[in-house]
Amino acid sequence: MKYNVINDSIPRLYFHYLIPTLIATFSNSLYCLADVFFIAKGSGSIGIAALNIALPLFSLYSAIGLTFGVGAATIMSITEGNHRFDERNKAFTIGIVGMTIVGLFIMIAGNIYLEPLCYMLGSNDTLLPYVKEYVLPINTCAVFFTINYASSILLRNDHAPKFAMTIMIIGNFSNIFLDYLFVIVFGKGLYGAAVATALSAVISTVAVIPYFLFKKNTVFFTKNICDIYMWKRIILNGFGSGILELSVGIVIFAFNYVIVKEADEIFLAAYAIIANIAFVTKGLCNGFAQAAQPIISINYGARKKTRMKKAFHLSILVSGVAAIVGYSIFLLYPEKIVSIFSNYDISLLPTATKGIKLYFSSLILTAVVTMILYYFQAIECSRAATILAILKGVVFVLISLFILVKIFGVNGIWLTITVAEFLSLLCGIGLYRRIEKEQ
């Protein structure tokens, strides 16, 4: 069934995009948590600690993919709304070319300077062999990760949310199966888990190709990519999402630094479990926002302000309710959640259980701030999006982290994100009101 984004019911459109997006994101959640589960089985707490050191690398890949993906997708939808289809094709092509070039550069440079890269990620001498073992296969497939992170957004803005869902499910369940095969069956431990994750990114990227070969798409590659203005427009539009993703890596790096300095490897392993769960919840928040983005952008291009606002408000309501439900689950079953992903390591239970209750008090704030940020991007308010992303992802987090650790010791880590998100919400509301006055 075809949907008319400019005329159809907003709730109907939103759930048309949202349901496949959440199914895909949920499958992504399963694979992220499966990685933690299988690494705990194959390499124990030291493997989990090494995984946590390597996590910022995924944030870097995601930042590149979303910078070009969200930037191109926003222009694709806006130009569809005002019927500038040549610009739409150009934005799509430049987005793909840009993320491919940067991904290849990181792959080559990272593998040449593997050991310095591992130290840069926060590894110490004890963890270095394990971090190198995990990072090498992952970084070898860097370009596939960058494309993979962006492909679902581009497909969704090409009115193919169900196909985007299918692609993510294929990659994610491939990862789970390969994790089991390499870690449990072949006994390859941490290295096997890394190979499984790397191959799943390759499989997802390759699976997108038939969509374009059989011309099911409504957007096409073009040779006309030497347009400095379009490159700049894409990067500025996607920069907020890129900064937000990159900030996840910066936060994990900063938290790892404080934990290594102030605590022990048990605390680091407990934080690694929570950081991976947070990676999932962040993805779900992004899913609620990304489902609204094509509706907002197309109607913005068509100058239908009332429909834009309705989609924006609906997405905040739905994501807010989902966040409350999610946090309730964390409060009710923290021990069970931690036990599953710690391979029932009793030594991790007290620290991780306390952490999960405090850390995810931020969840509803994260959901609302993420939606505000994506709204700014959807209507090409790139300056507001970038300001909010930097404050939310870097400035407020680092300030909160070091103040709270100074006051409460290492336990201050657990409330850092909540304080940072609260400050971000205040700034987001202020920026939103300012934009409303100017329009």
mmCIF file of N, CA, C and O in Angstrom, residues 6 26 29 42 63 73 79 84 88 158 167-168 177 197 228 274 280 289 304 309 313-314 324 358 361 388 400 402:
data_model
loop_
_atom_site.group_PDB
_atom_site.id
_atom_site.type_symbol
_atom_site.label_atom_id
_atom_site.label_comp_id
_atom_site.label_asym_id
_atom_site.label_seq_id
_atom_site.Cartn_x
_atom_site.Cartn_y
_atom_site.Cartn_z
ATOM 1 N N ILE A 6 2.133 13.772 2.312
ATOM 2 C CA ILE A 6 1.643 15.149 2.411
ATOM 3 C C ILE A 6 0.162 15.204 2.791
ATOM 4 O O ILE A 6 -0.295 16.190 3.362
ATOM 5 N N PHE A 26 14.934 -3.390 17.405
ATOM 6 C CA PHE A 26 14.880 -4.453 18.403
ATOM 7 C C PHE A 26 15.811 -5.601 18.018
ATOM 8 O O PHE A 26 16.513 -6.167 18.866
ATOM 9 N N SER A 29 19.111 -4.584 18.862
ATOM 10 C CA SER A 29 19.307 -4.710 20.306
ATOM 11 C C SER A 29 19.708 -6.136 20.658
ATOM 12 O O SER A 29 20.604 -6.367 21.480
ATOM 13 N N GLY A 42 32.612 -16.724 26.324
ATOM 14 C CA GLY A 42 33.874 -17.146 25.729
ATOM 15 C C GLY A 42 35.120 -16.593 26.380
ATOM 16 O O GLY A 42 36.168 -17.241 26.375
ATOM 17 N N ALA A 63 28.895 7.574 13.683
ATOM 18 C CA ALA A 63 28.927 9.029 13.496
ATOM 19 C C ALA A 63 29.121 9.391 12.026
ATOM 20 O O ALA A 63 28.456 10.288 11.492
ATOM 21 N N ALA A 73 19.565 12.143 3.762
ATOM 22 C CA ALA A 73 18.150 11.759 3.846
ATOM 23 C C ALA A 73 17.247 12.964 4.074
ATOM 24 O O ALA A 73 16.143 13.046 3.513
ATOM 25 N N THR A 79 13.570 17.910 -0.635
ATOM 26 C CA THR A 79 13.492 18.144 -2.081
ATOM 27 C C THR A 79 12.366 17.341 -2.730
ATOM 28 O O THR A 79 11.833 17.740 -3.770
ATOM 29 N N ARG A 84 12.099 18.866 -6.250
ATOM 30 C CA ARG A 84 13.413 19.070 -6.873
ATOM 31 C C ARG A 84 14.139 17.729 -6.907
ATOM 32 O O ARG A 84 15.033 17.456 -6.097
ATOM 33 N N ARG A 88 17.554 15.709 -5.165
ATOM 34 C CA ARG A 88 17.309 14.517 -4.352
ATOM 35 C C ARG A 88 18.299 13.407 -4.711
ATOM 36 O O ARG A 88 18.918 12.792 -3.840
ATOM 37 N N ASP A 158 13.460 6.736 1.270
ATOM 38 C CA ASP A 158 13.059 6.334 -0.077
ATOM 39 C C ASP A 158 11.761 5.529 -0.013
ATOM 40 O O ASP A 158 11.447 4.761 -0.915
ATOM 41 N N ILE A 167 16.638 -5.632 6.001
ATOM 42 C CA ILE A 167 18.096 -5.583 5.909
ATOM 43 C C ILE A 167 18.730 -5.655 7.294
ATOM 44 O O ILE A 167 19.688 -6.411 7.527
ATOM 45 N N MET A 168 18.190 -4.886 8.227
ATOM 46 C CA MET A 168 18.750 -4.886 9.576
ATOM 47 C C MET A 168 18.564 -6.237 10.254
ATOM 48 O O MET A 168 19.443 -6.731 10.950
ATOM 49 N N PHE A 177 23.855 -15.686 14.941
ATOM 50 C CA PHE A 177 24.199 -17.049 14.516
ATOM 51 C C PHE A 177 25.711 -17.233 14.438
ATOM 52 O O PHE A 177 26.275 -18.239 14.913
ATOM 53 N N THR A 197 30.727 -10.160 14.188
ATOM 54 C CA THR A 197 30.168 -8.811 14.057
ATOM 55 C C THR A 197 30.597 -8.164 12.741
ATOM 56 O O THR A 197 29.785 -7.525 12.053
ATOM 57 N N ILE A 228 30.017 21.632 -4.259
ATOM 58 C CA ILE A 228 30.524 21.967 -2.929
ATOM 59 C C ILE A 228 29.380 22.357 -1.996
ATOM 60 O O ILE A 228 29.364 21.979 -0.815
ATOM 61 N N ILE A 274 26.275 -2.198 31.355
ATOM 62 C CA ILE A 274 25.303 -1.098 31.316
ATOM 63 C C ILE A 274 25.498 -0.243 30.066
ATOM 64 O O ILE A 274 24.526 0.190 29.431
ATOM 65 N N VAL A 280 21.735 0.090 23.292
ATOM 66 C CA VAL A 280 20.456 -0.397 22.773
ATOM 67 C C VAL A 280 19.357 0.644 22.989
ATOM 68 O O VAL A 280 18.589 0.960 22.076
ATOM 69 N N ALA A 289 12.656 8.713 16.746
ATOM 70 C CA ALA A 289 12.897 9.995 16.078
ATOM 71 C C ALA A 289 13.026 9.833 14.570
ATOM 72 O O ALA A 289 12.486 10.622 13.790
ATOM 73 N N LYS A 304 3.880 22.597 4.904
ATOM 74 C CA LYS A 304 2.707 22.203 5.690
ATOM 75 C C LYS A 304 3.122 22.115 7.168
ATOM 76 O O LYS A 304 3.402 21.053 7.708
ATOM 77 N N LYS A 309 4.282 19.770 12.876
ATOM 78 C CA LYS A 309 4.179 19.848 14.331
ATOM 79 C C LYS A 309 3.441 18.636 14.891
ATOM 80 O O LYS A 309 3.785 18.131 15.967
ATOM 81 N N HIS A 313 5.018 16.257 17.738
ATOM 82 C CA HIS A 313 4.389 16.059 19.052
ATOM 83 C C HIS A 313 4.004 14.600 19.273
ATOM 84 O O HIS A 313 4.156 14.078 20.387
ATOM 85 N N LEU A 314 3.535 13.937 18.231
ATOM 86 C CA LEU A 314 3.163 12.528 18.351
ATOM 87 C C LEU A 314 4.394 11.676 18.684
ATOM 88 O O LEU A 314 4.336 10.778 19.538
ATOM 89 N N ILE A 324 9.176 5.382 29.658
ATOM 90 C CA ILE A 324 8.660 5.105 31.009
ATOM 91 C C ILE A 324 8.499 3.600 31.217
ATOM 92 O O ILE A 324 8.877 3.056 32.262
ATOM 93 N N LEU A 358 20.151 3.520 38.612
ATOM 94 C CA LEU A 358 20.460 4.948 38.600
ATOM 95 C C LEU A 358 20.715 5.468 37.188
ATOM 96 O O LEU A 358 20.219 6.533 36.805
ATOM 97 N N SER A 361 17.674 6.252 34.875
ATOM 98 C CA SER A 361 16.721 7.299 35.255
ATOM 99 C C SER A 361 16.729 8.411 34.206
ATOM 100 O O SER A 361 15.853 9.270 34.169
ATOM 101 N N LEU A 388 22.923 21.727 20.211
ATOM 102 C CA LEU A 388 22.299 20.807 21.156
ATOM 103 C C LEU A 388 23.078 19.497 21.252
ATOM 104 O O LEU A 388 23.267 18.953 22.345
ATOM 105 N N SER A 400 29.267 17.134 34.141
ATOM 106 C CA SER A 400 28.532 16.371 35.157
ATOM 107 C C SER A 400 29.384 15.236 35.711
ATOM 108 O O SER A 400 29.382 14.979 36.916
ATOM 109 N N PHE A 402 32.724 14.850 35.973
ATOM 110 C CA PHE A 402 33.822 15.196 36.876
ATOM 111 C C PHE A 402 33.334 15.870 38.158
ATOM 112 O O PHE A 402 33.928 15.697 39.222
#
